Amino acid sequence: PIVPIGEKLLLNDYDYFLNLGGIANISFNSKNPDSAYIAFDVCPANRVLNLLANQVGKEYDEGGQMAAIGKVNLPLLEKLNSLDYYAQSYPKSLANDFGTDTVYPLIIKAGLSPEDAIRTYSEHIIYQVGRSINPAGHEHTKGRLLITGGGAFNDFLVGGLQRVLKESGIEVVVPDKNLVNYKEALIMALIGVLRWRQEYTVIATVTGASRDSIGGALWIGQEA
């Protein structure tokens, strides 16, 4: 994940950050300065959901309407949750081909209707996000979680996350549309400023490195 430095500096009113993009990734904004800042990819998200919606000529499952009328296929759900990646400890990250070349073919092989496939995969996302927060043994589970990315507009998915995370005392917050759409762009601009000022842009505990670092290159340009 690239944006944790911006979340930590700009949005520290929240304890957790969930980006529901092509891949779902999560960050923990610890209030304790002695605690590690944690961020990692949870699972493929919209990349797979959109491929499933494409089967019926839709660009995506608007609002989670298809998922809402589908049924969960438990054997498929168990296979998805048993994939090796989910047993790995953080820091960790996913490439897009995990969703397209591993997860999607597994779903297609199950032979489900598009609605049942989308419902089952939505439940997989909900389960993996909840699992990433709740049983991991972190020092705090209560707090506020900010959801951004295209999946923030998926009412079914957000509702499922609210249901699961409420049990741990976590409030799920979907911000205004501008923050959902432009959070990453805003943080990229911040990272550019930090790089210009020669301040850290990469948090060591996110990447597994031995120390924080300054990433990227700065091009000032040439005189006319």
Coordinates of N, CA and C in Angstrom, one line a residue:
P1 N 0.8 -1.2 0.0 CA 0.0 0.0 0.0 C 0.9 1.3 0.0
I2 N 0.4 2.3 -0.8 CA 1.2 3.5 -1.0 C 0.8 4.6 0.0
V3 N -0.5 4.6 0.3 CA -1.1 5.8 1.0 C -1.1 5.9 2.5
P4 N -0.6 4.9 3.2 CA -0.6 5.0 4.7 C 0.0 6.2 5.3
I5 N 1.1 6.8 4.7 CA 1.7 8.0 5.3 C 0.7 9.1 5.2
G6 N -0.1 9.2 4.2 CA -1.1 10.3 4.1 C -2.3 10.1 5.0
E7 N -2.7 8.8 5.2 CA -3.8 8.5 6.2 C -3.4 8.9 7.6
K8 N -2.1 8.6 7.9 CA -1.6 8.9 9.2 C -1.5 10.4 9.5
L9 N -1.1 11.1 8.5 CA -0.9 12.6 8.7 C -2.2 13.4 8.5
L10 N -3.0 13.0 7.6 CA -4.2 13.8 7.2 C -5.5 13.3 7.9
L11 N -5.6 12.1 8.2 CA -6.9 11.5 8.6 C -6.9 10.8 9.9
N12 N -6.1 11.3 10.8 CA -5.9 10.6 12.1 C -7.1 10.6 13.1
D13 N -8.3 11.1 12.6 CA -9.5 11.0 13.4 C -10.0 9.5 13.3
Y14 N -9.5 8.7 12.4 CA -10.0 7.4 12.2 C -8.9 6.4 12.7
D15 N -9.4 5.2 13.1 CA -8.5 4.1 13.6 C -8.1 3.1 12.6
Y16 N -9.0 3.0 11.6 CA -8.8 2.0 10.5 C -9.2 2.7 9.2
F17 N -8.5 2.2 8.1 CA -8.8 2.7 6.8 C -8.9 1.5 5.9
L18 N -10.1 1.4 5.2 CA -10.3 0.3 4.2 C -10.5 0.9 2.9
N19 N -9.7 0.5 1.9 CA -9.8 0.9 0.5 C -10.4 -0.3 -0.2
L20 N -11.6 -0.1 -0.8 CA -12.3 -1.1 -1.6 C -12.1 -0.8 -3.0
G21 N -10.9 -1.0 -3.6 CA -10.7 -0.8 -5.0 C -10.6 -2.2 -5.7
G22 N -9.8 -2.3 -6.7 CA -9.6 -3.5 -7.4 C -9.2 -4.6 -6.4
I23 N -8.3 -4.2 -5.5 CA -7.9 -5.0 -4.3 C -8.3 -4.3 -3.1
A24 N -8.8 -5.0 -2.1 CA -9.1 -4.4 -0.8 C -7.9 -4.4 0.0
N25 N -7.5 -3.2 0.6 CA -6.4 -3.1 1.5 C -6.8 -2.3 2.7
I26 N -6.1 -2.6 3.8 CA -6.5 -2.1 5.1 C -5.3 -1.5 5.8
S27 N -5.5 -0.4 6.6 CA -4.5 0.2 7.4 C -5.0 0.4 8.8
F28 N -4.1 0.3 9.7 CA -4.4 0.5 11.1 C -3.7 1.8 11.6
N29 N -4.4 2.8 12.0 CA -3.8 4.0 12.4 C -3.8 4.0 13.9
S30 N -2.6 3.5 14.5 CA -2.5 3.4 15.9 C -2.3 4.7 16.6
K31 N -3.0 4.9 17.7 CA -2.9 6.2 18.4 C -1.7 6.1 19.4
N32 N -1.1 4.9 19.6 CA 0.1 4.7 20.4 C 1.3 4.9 19.6
P33 N 2.1 6.0 19.9 CA 3.3 6.2 19.1 C 4.4 5.1 19.2
D34 N 4.3 4.2 20.2 CA 5.2 3.1 20.3 C 4.7 1.9 19.5
S35 N 3.5 1.9 18.9 CA 3.0 0.8 18.2 C 3.2 0.9 16.7
A36 N 3.3 -0.2 16.0 CA 3.6 -0.2 14.6 C 2.3 0.2 13.8
Y37 N 2.6 0.9 12.7 CA 1.5 1.2 11.8 C 1.4 0.1 10.8
I38 N 0.3 -0.5 10.6 CA 0.1 -1.7 9.9 C -0.7 -1.5 8.6
A39 N -0.3 -2.0 7.5 CA -1.1 -1.9 6.3 C -0.8 -3.1 5.4
F40 N -1.8 -3.7 4.8 CA -1.6 -4.8 3.9 C -2.8 -5.0 3.0
D41 N -2.6 -5.7 1.9 CA -3.7 -6.1 1.0 C -4.5 -7.2 1.6
V42 N -5.8 -7.1 1.6 CA -6.7 -8.1 2.3 C -7.0 -9.2 1.3
C43 N -7.6 -8.8 0.1 CA -8.1 -9.7 -0.9 C -8.5 -9.0 -2.1
P44 N -8.6 -9.7 -3.3 CA -9.1 -9.0 -4.5 C -10.6 -8.6 -4.2
A45 N -11.0 -7.5 -4.7 CA -12.3 -6.9 -4.4 C -13.0 -6.6 -5.7
N46 N -13.1 -5.3 -6.1 CA -13.8 -4.9 -7.3 C -13.3 -5.6 -8.6
R47 N -12.0 -5.9 -8.6 CA -11.5 -6.6 -9.8 C -12.3 -7.8 -10.1
V48 N -12.6 -8.6 -9.1 CA -13.3 -9.9 -9.3 C -14.8 -9.6 -9.4
L49 N -15.4 -8.8 -8.6 CA -16.8 -8.5 -8.7 C -17.2 -7.9 -10.0
N50 N -16.3 -7.1 -10.6 CA -16.6 -6.5 -11.9 C -16.6 -7.5 -13.0
L51 N -15.6 -8.5 -12.9 CA -15.5 -9.5 -13.9 C -16.8 -10.4 -13.9
L52 N -17.3 -10.6 -12.7 CA -18.6 -11.4 -12.6 C -19.8 -10.6 -13.1
A53 N -19.8 -9.3 -12.9 CA -20.9 -8.5 -13.4 C -20.8 -8.4 -15.0
N54 N -19.6 -8.5 -15.5 CA -19.4 -8.4 -16.9 C -20.1 -9.6 -17.6
Q55 N -20.3 -10.7 -17.0 CA -20.9 -11.9 -17.6 C -22.3 -11.6 -18.0
V56 N -23.0 -10.6 -17.4 CA -24.4 -10.3 -17.9 C -24.4 -8.9 -18.5
G57 N -23.2 -8.4 -19.0 CA -23.2 -7.2 -19.7 C -23.2 -5.9 -18.9
K58 N -22.9 -6.1 -17.6 CA -22.8 -4.9 -16.7 C -21.4 -4.6 -16.4
E59 N -21.1 -3.3 -16.3 CA -19.7 -2.8 -16.0 C -19.4 -3.2 -14.6
Y60 N -20.4 -3.1 -13.7 CA -20.2 -3.4 -12.3 C -21.6 -3.7 -11.7
D61 N -21.6 -4.2 -10.5 CA -22.8 -4.5 -9.8 C -23.2 -3.3 -9.0
E62 N -24.0 -2.4 -9.6 CA -24.3 -1.1 -9.0 C -25.1 -1.3 -7.7
G63 N -24.5 -0.7 -6.6 CA -25.1 -0.8 -5.3 C -25.1 -2.2 -4.7
G64 N -24.6 -3.1 -5.4 CA -24.7 -4.5 -4.9 C -26.0 -5.1 -5.1
Q65 N -26.7 -4.7 -6.1 CA -28.1 -5.2 -6.4 C -28.1 -6.7 -6.8
M66 N -27.1 -7.1 -7.5 CA -27.1 -8.5 -7.9 C -26.7 -9.4 -6.7
A67 N -25.8 -8.9 -5.9 CA -25.4 -9.6 -4.7 C -26.6 -9.8 -3.8
A68 N -27.4 -8.8 -3.7 CA -28.5 -8.8 -2.8 C -29.6 -9.9 -3.1
I69 N -29.7 -10.3 -4.3 CA -30.7 -11.3 -4.7 C -30.0 -12.7 -4.9
G70 N -28.7 -12.8 -4.7 CA -28.0 -14.1 -4.8 C -28.0 -14.8 -3.5
K71 N -27.5 -16.1 -3.6 CA -27.4 -16.9 -2.5 C -25.9 -17.3 -2.3
V72 N -25.5 -17.5 -1.0 CA -24.2 -17.9 -0.7 C -24.0 -19.4 -1.0
N73 N -22.9 -19.7 -1.8 CA -22.5 -21.1 -2.0 C -21.4 -21.4 -1.0
L74 N -21.7 -22.2 0.0 CA -20.8 -22.5 1.1 C -19.6 -23.2 0.7
P75 N -19.7 -24.3 -0.2 CA -18.4 -24.9 -0.6 C -17.5 -24.0 -1.3
L76 N -18.0 -23.1 -2.2 CA -17.1 -22.1 -2.8 C -16.5 -21.2 -1.8
L77 N -17.3 -20.7 -0.9 CA -16.8 -19.8 0.1 C -15.7 -20.4 0.9
E78 N -15.8 -21.6 1.3 CA -14.8 -22.3 2.0 C -13.5 -22.4 1.2
K79 N -13.6 -22.7 -0.1 CA -12.4 -22.8 -0.9 C -11.7 -21.5 -1.0
L80 N -12.5 -20.4 -1.2 CA -11.9 -19.1 -1.3 C -11.2 -18.7 0.0
N81 N -11.8 -19.0 1.1 CA -11.2 -18.6 2.4 C -10.0 -19.5 2.8
S82 N -9.8 -20.6 2.1 CA -8.7 -21.5 2.3 C -7.5 -21.2 1.5
L83 N -7.6 -20.2 0.6 CA -6.4 -19.9 -0.3 C -5.2 -19.5 0.6
D84 N -4.0 -19.9 0.2 CA -2.8 -19.8 1.0 C -2.5 -18.4 1.4
Y85 N -2.8 -17.4 0.5 CA -2.5 -16.0 0.8 C -3.0 -15.6 2.2
Y86 N -4.2 -16.1 2.5 CA -4.9 -15.6 3.7 C -4.2 -16.1 5.0
A87 N -3.4 -17.1 4.9 CA -2.7 -17.6 6.1 C -1.3 -16.9 6.3
Q88 N -0.9 -16.1 5.3 CA 0.4 -15.4 5.5 C 0.2 -14.2 6.4
S89 N 1.3 -13.9 7.1 CA 1.3 -12.8 8.0 C 1.7 -11.5 7.2
Y90 N 1.4 -10.4 7.7 CA 1.7 -9.1 7.1 C 3.2 -8.7 7.5
P91 N 3.9 -7.9 6.8 CA 3.4 -7.1 5.6 C 3.3 -8.0 4.4
K92 N 2.3 -7.8 3.6 CA 2.1 -8.6 2.4 C 1.2 -7.8 1.4
S93 N 1.4 -8.2 0.1 CA 0.6 -7.4 -0.9 C 0.2 -8.4 -2.0
L94 N -0.7 -8.0 -2.8 CA -1.3 -8.8 -3.9 C -1.1 -8.2 -5.2
A95 N -0.8 -9.0 -6.2 CA -0.9 -8.5 -7.6 C -2.2 -8.7 -8.2
N96 N -2.6 -8.0 -9.2 CA -3.9 -8.2 -9.8 C -4.2 -9.6 -10.3
D97 N -3.1 -10.3 -10.7 CA -3.3 -11.6 -11.3 C -3.8 -12.7 -10.3
F98 N -3.7 -12.3 -9.0 CA -4.2 -13.3 -8.0 C -5.7 -13.3 -8.2
G99 N -6.3 -12.1 -8.4 CA -7.8 -12.1 -8.6 C -8.2 -12.7 -10.0
T100 N -7.5 -12.3 -11.0 CA -7.9 -12.7 -12.4 C -7.5 -14.1 -12.7
D101 N -6.4 -14.6 -12.2 CA -5.9 -15.9 -12.6 C -6.1 -17.0 -11.6
T102 N -6.3 -16.7 -10.4 CA -6.5 -17.7 -9.3 C -7.9 -17.7 -8.8
V103 N -8.4 -16.5 -8.4 CA -9.7 -16.4 -7.7 C -10.9 -16.6 -8.7
Y104 N -10.8 -15.8 -9.8 CA -11.9 -15.8 -10.8 C -12.1 -17.1 -11.4
P105 N -11.1 -17.9 -11.9 CA -11.3 -19.2 -12.4 C -11.9 -20.2 -11.4
L106 N -11.6 -20.0 -10.1 CA -12.1 -20.9 -9.1 C -13.6 -20.6 -9.0
I107 N -14.0 -19.4 -9.1 CA -15.5 -19.1 -9.0 C -16.2 -19.6 -10.2
I108 N -15.6 -19.4 -11.4 CA -16.3 -19.9 -12.7 C -16.4 -21.4 -12.6
K109 N -15.4 -22.1 -12.1 CA -15.5 -23.5 -12.1 C -16.6 -24.0 -11.2
A110 N -17.1 -23.2 -10.3 CA -18.2 -23.6 -9.4 C -19.5 -23.7 -10.1
G111 N -19.6 -23.0 -11.3 CA -20.8 -23.1 -12.1 C -22.0 -22.4 -11.6
L112 N -21.9 -21.3 -10.8 CA -23.0 -20.6 -10.2 C -23.6 -19.6 -11.1
S113 N -24.8 -19.2 -10.8 CA -25.4 -18.0 -11.5 C -24.6 -16.8 -11.2
P114 N -24.6 -15.8 -12.0 CA -23.9 -14.6 -11.7 C -24.2 -14.0 -10.4
E115 N -25.5 -14.0 -10.1 CA -26.0 -13.4 -8.8 C -25.4 -14.2 -7.6
D116 N -25.5 -15.5 -7.7 CA -24.9 -16.3 -6.6 C -23.4 -16.2 -6.5
A117 N -22.7 -16.1 -7.6 CA -21.3 -15.9 -7.6 C -20.9 -14.6 -7.0
I118 N -21.6 -13.5 -7.3 CA -21.3 -12.2 -6.8 C -21.6 -12.2 -5.3
R119 N -22.7 -12.8 -4.9 CA -23.1 -12.8 -3.4 C -22.0 -13.6 -2.7
T120 N -21.6 -14.7 -3.2 CA -20.6 -15.5 -2.5 C -19.3 -14.8 -2.4
Y121 N -18.9 -14.1 -3.5 CA -17.6 -13.4 -3.4 C -17.7 -12.2 -2.5
S122 N -18.9 -11.6 -2.5 CA -19.0 -10.4 -1.6 C -18.9 -10.9 -0.1
E123 N -19.5 -12.0 0.2 CA -19.3 -12.6 1.6 C -17.9 -12.9 1.9
H124 N -17.2 -13.3 0.9 CA -15.7 -13.6 1.0 C -15.0 -12.4 1.4
I125 N -15.3 -11.3 0.7 CA -14.6 -10.0 1.0 C -14.9 -9.6 2.5
I126 N -16.2 -9.6 2.8 CA -16.7 -9.2 4.1 C -16.0 -10.1 5.2
Y127 N -15.9 -11.4 5.0 CA -15.3 -12.3 6.0 C -13.8 -11.9 6.1
Q128 N -13.1 -11.7 5.0 CA -11.6 -11.5 5.1 C -11.3 -10.1 5.7
V129 N -12.1 -9.1 5.4 CA -11.9 -7.8 6.1 C -12.1 -8.0 7.6
G130 N -13.2 -8.6 8.0 CA -13.4 -8.8 9.4 C -12.3 -9.6 10.1
R131 N -11.9 -10.6 9.4 CA -10.8 -11.5 9.9 C -9.5 -10.7 10.0
S132 N -9.3 -9.8 9.2 CA -8.0 -9.0 9.2 C -8.0 -8.1 10.4
I133 N -9.2 -7.7 10.9 CA -9.2 -6.8 12.1 C -9.4 -7.6 13.4
N134 N -10.4 -8.5 13.4 CA -10.8 -9.0 14.7 C -9.9 -10.0 15.4
P135 N -9.5 -11.1 14.7 CA -8.8 -12.1 15.4 C -7.3 -12.0 15.4
A136 N -6.8 -10.8 14.8 CA -5.4 -10.7 14.6 C -4.6 -10.3 15.9
G137 N -5.3 -10.1 17.0 CA -4.7 -9.8 18.3 C -4.1 -8.4 18.4
H138 N -4.6 -7.5 17.7 CA -4.1 -6.1 17.8 C -4.6 -5.5 19.2
E139 N -3.9 -4.4 19.6 CA -4.1 -3.9 20.9 C -5.5 -3.2 21.0
H140 N -6.1 -2.8 19.8 CA -7.4 -2.2 19.9 C -8.2 -2.7 18.7
T141 N -9.5 -3.0 19.0 CA -10.4 -3.4 17.9 C -11.5 -2.4 17.8
K142 N -11.8 -1.7 18.8 CA -12.9 -0.7 18.8 C -12.4 0.6 18.0
G143 N -13.3 1.3 17.5 CA -12.9 2.6 16.8 C -13.7 2.8 15.6
R144 N -13.2 3.7 14.7 CA -13.9 4.1 13.5 C -13.1 3.7 12.3
L145 N -13.8 3.1 11.3 CA -13.2 2.7 10.1 C -13.7 3.5 8.9
L146 N -12.8 4.1 8.2 CA -13.1 4.9 7.0 C -13.0 4.0 5.7
I147 N -14.1 4.0 5.0 CA -14.1 3.2 3.7 C -14.1 4.2 2.5
T148 N -13.1 3.9 1.6 CA -13.0 4.7 0.4 C -12.8 3.7 -0.8
G149 N -12.7 4.2 -2.0 CA -12.6 3.4 -3.2 C -14.0 3.1 -3.7
G150 N -14.0 2.6 -4.9 CA -15.3 2.3 -5.6 C -16.3 1.5 -4.8
G151 N -15.8 0.6 -4.0 CA -16.6 -0.3 -3.2 C -17.4 0.4 -2.2
A152 N -17.0 1.6 -1.8 CA -17.8 2.4 -0.9 C -19.2 2.7 -1.3
F153 N -19.4 2.6 -2.7 CA -20.7 2.9 -3.2 C -21.5 1.6 -3.4
N154 N -21.0 0.5 -2.9 CA -21.6 -0.8 -3.0 C -22.4 -1.0 -1.7
D155 N -23.7 -0.7 -1.7 CA -24.5 -0.7 -0.4 C -24.5 -2.0 0.2
F156 N -24.6 -3.1 -0.6 CA -24.7 -4.4 0.0 C -23.4 -4.8 0.7
L157 N -22.2 -4.5 0.1 CA -21.0 -4.8 0.7 C -20.7 -4.0 1.9
V158 N -21.0 -2.7 1.9 CA -20.8 -1.9 3.1 C -21.8 -2.3 4.2
G159 N -23.0 -2.7 3.9 CA -23.9 -3.1 4.9 C -23.4 -4.4 5.6
G160 N -22.8 -5.3 4.8 CA -22.3 -6.5 5.4 C -21.1 -6.2 6.3
L161 N -20.3 -5.3 5.9 CA -19.1 -4.9 6.7 C -19.6 -4.3 8.0
Q162 N -20.6 -3.4 7.9 CA -21.2 -2.8 9.1 C -21.7 -3.8 10.1
R163 N -22.4 -4.8 9.5 CA -22.9 -5.9 10.4 C -21.8 -6.7 11.1
V164 N -20.8 -7.1 10.4 CA -19.8 -7.9 11.0 C -18.9 -7.1 11.9
L165 N -18.5 -5.9 11.6 CA -17.6 -5.1 12.4 C -18.3 -4.5 13.6
K166 N -19.6 -4.3 13.6 CA -20.3 -3.8 14.7 C -20.1 -4.7 16.0
E167 N -19.9 -6.0 15.7 CA -19.7 -6.9 16.8 C -18.5 -6.6 17.6
S168 N -17.5 -6.0 17.0 CA -16.2 -5.6 17.6 C -16.2 -4.1 18.0
G169 N -17.4 -3.5 17.9 CA -17.4 -2.1 18.3 C -16.8 -1.1 17.3
I170 N -16.7 -1.6 16.1 CA -16.1 -0.7 15.1 C -17.2 0.0 14.3
E171 N -17.2 1.3 14.2 CA -18.1 2.1 13.4 C -17.6 2.3 12.0
V172 N -18.4 1.9 11.0 CA -18.0 2.0 9.6 C -18.5 3.3 9.1
V173 N -17.6 4.1 8.5 CA -17.9 5.4 8.0 C -17.7 5.5 6.5
V174 N -18.7 5.9 5.8 CA -18.5 6.2 4.4 C -18.6 7.7 4.2
P175 N -17.5 8.3 3.8 CA -17.4 9.8 3.8 C -18.1 10.3 2.6
D176 N -18.1 11.7 2.4 CA -18.7 12.3 1.2 C -18.0 11.8 -0.1
K177 N -18.7 11.9 -1.2 CA -18.2 11.4 -2.5 C -16.9 11.9 -2.9
N178 N -16.5 13.1 -2.6 CA -15.3 13.7 -3.0 C -14.1 13.0 -2.3
L179 N -14.2 12.7 -1.0 CA -13.2 12.0 -0.3 C -13.1 10.5 -0.8
V180 N -14.2 9.9 -1.1 CA -14.2 8.5 -1.6 C -13.4 8.5 -2.9
N181 N -13.7 9.4 -3.8 CA -13.1 9.4 -5.2 C -11.7 10.0 -5.2
Y182 N -11.3 10.9 -4.3 CA -10.1 11.6 -4.5 C -9.1 11.5 -3.4
K183 N -9.4 10.6 -2.4 CA -8.4 10.4 -1.3 C -7.0 10.0 -1.8
E184 N -6.9 9.1 -2.7 CA -5.6 8.7 -3.2 C -4.9 9.8 -3.9
A185 N -5.6 10.6 -4.7 CA -5.0 11.7 -5.5 C -4.5 12.7 -4.5
L186 N -5.3 13.0 -3.5 CA -4.9 14.0 -2.5 C -3.6 13.5 -1.8
I187 N -3.6 12.3 -1.4 CA -2.4 11.8 -0.7 C -1.2 11.7 -1.6
M188 N -1.4 11.4 -2.9 CA -0.3 11.4 -3.8 C 0.4 12.8 -3.9
A189 N -0.5 13.9 -3.9 CA 0.0 15.2 -3.9 C 0.8 15.5 -2.6
L190 N 0.3 15.0 -1.5 CA 1.0 15.2 -0.2 C 2.4 14.5 -0.2
I191 N 2.4 13.3 -0.8 CA 3.7 12.5 -0.9 C 4.7 13.3 -1.7
G192 N 4.2 14.0 -2.8 CA 5.1 14.8 -3.6 C 5.7 15.9 -2.8
V193 N 4.9 16.5 -1.9 CA 5.4 17.6 -1.1 C 6.4 17.1 -0.1
L194 N 6.1 15.9 0.5 CA 7.0 15.3 1.5 C 8.3 15.0 0.8
R195 N 8.3 14.5 -0.4 CA 9.5 14.2 -1.1 C 10.3 15.4 -1.4
W196 N 9.6 16.5 -1.8 CA 10.3 17.8 -2.1 C 11.0 18.3 -0.8
R197 N 10.4 18.1 0.3 CA 10.9 18.5 1.6 C 11.9 17.5 2.2
Q198 N 12.1 16.4 1.5 CA 13.0 15.3 1.9 C 12.6 14.8 3.3
E199 N 11.3 14.5 3.4 CA 10.7 13.9 4.6 C 10.3 12.5 4.2
Y200 N 10.2 11.6 5.2 CA 9.8 10.2 5.0 C 8.4 10.1 4.3
T201 N 8.4 9.2 3.3 CA 7.1 9.0 2.6 C 6.7 7.5 2.8
V202 N 7.6 6.7 3.2 CA 7.3 5.2 3.3 C 7.5 4.8 4.8
I203 N 6.5 4.1 5.4 CA 6.6 3.7 6.7 C 7.1 2.2 6.8
A204 N 8.2 2.0 7.5 CA 8.9 0.7 7.5 C 8.0 -0.4 7.9
T205 N 7.1 -0.3 8.9 CA 6.2 -1.4 9.3 C 5.2 -1.8 8.3
V206 N 5.0 -0.9 7.3 CA 4.0 -1.2 6.2 C 4.7 -2.1 5.2
T207 N 6.0 -1.9 4.9 CA 6.7 -2.6 3.9 C 7.6 -3.7 4.4
G208 N 7.8 -3.8 5.7 CA 8.7 -4.8 6.3 C 10.2 -4.4 6.2
A209 N 10.4 -3.1 5.9 CA 11.8 -2.7 5.8 C 12.3 -2.4 7.2
S210 N 13.7 -2.2 7.4 CA 14.3 -2.0 8.7 C 14.1 -0.5 9.2
R211 N 13.8 0.4 8.3 CA 13.6 1.8 8.7 C 12.7 2.5 7.7
D212 N 12.1 3.6 8.2 CA 11.3 4.5 7.3 C 12.3 5.0 6.2
S213 N 11.7 5.4 5.0 CA 12.5 5.9 3.9 C 11.8 6.9 3.1
I214 N 12.5 7.5 2.2 CA 12.0 8.5 1.3 C 11.9 7.9 -0.1
G215 N 10.7 7.7 -0.6 CA 10.5 7.1 -1.9 C 10.3 8.1 -3.0
G216 N 10.5 7.6 -4.2 CA 10.2 8.5 -5.4 C 11.4 9.4 -5.8
A217 N 11.2 10.1 -6.9 CA 12.2 11.0 -7.4 C 11.6 12.3 -7.7
L218 N 12.3 13.4 -7.6 CA 11.8 14.7 -7.8 C 12.5 15.3 -9.0
W219 N 11.6 15.8 -9.9 CA 12.1 16.4 -11.1 C 11.7 17.9 -11.1
I220 N 12.7 18.8 -10.9 CA 12.5 20.2 -10.8 C 12.2 20.8 -12.2
G221 N 12.8 20.3 -13.2 CA 12.7 20.9 -14.5 C 13.9 21.6 -14.9
Q222 N 13.9 22.2 -16.1 CA 15.0 23.0 -16.6 C 14.7 24.5 -16.8
E223 N 15.7 25.3 -16.7 CA 15.5 26.7 -16.9 C 15.2 26.9 -18.4
A224 N 14.3 27.9 -18.7 CA 14.0 28.1 -20.1 C 15.2 28.7 -20.8

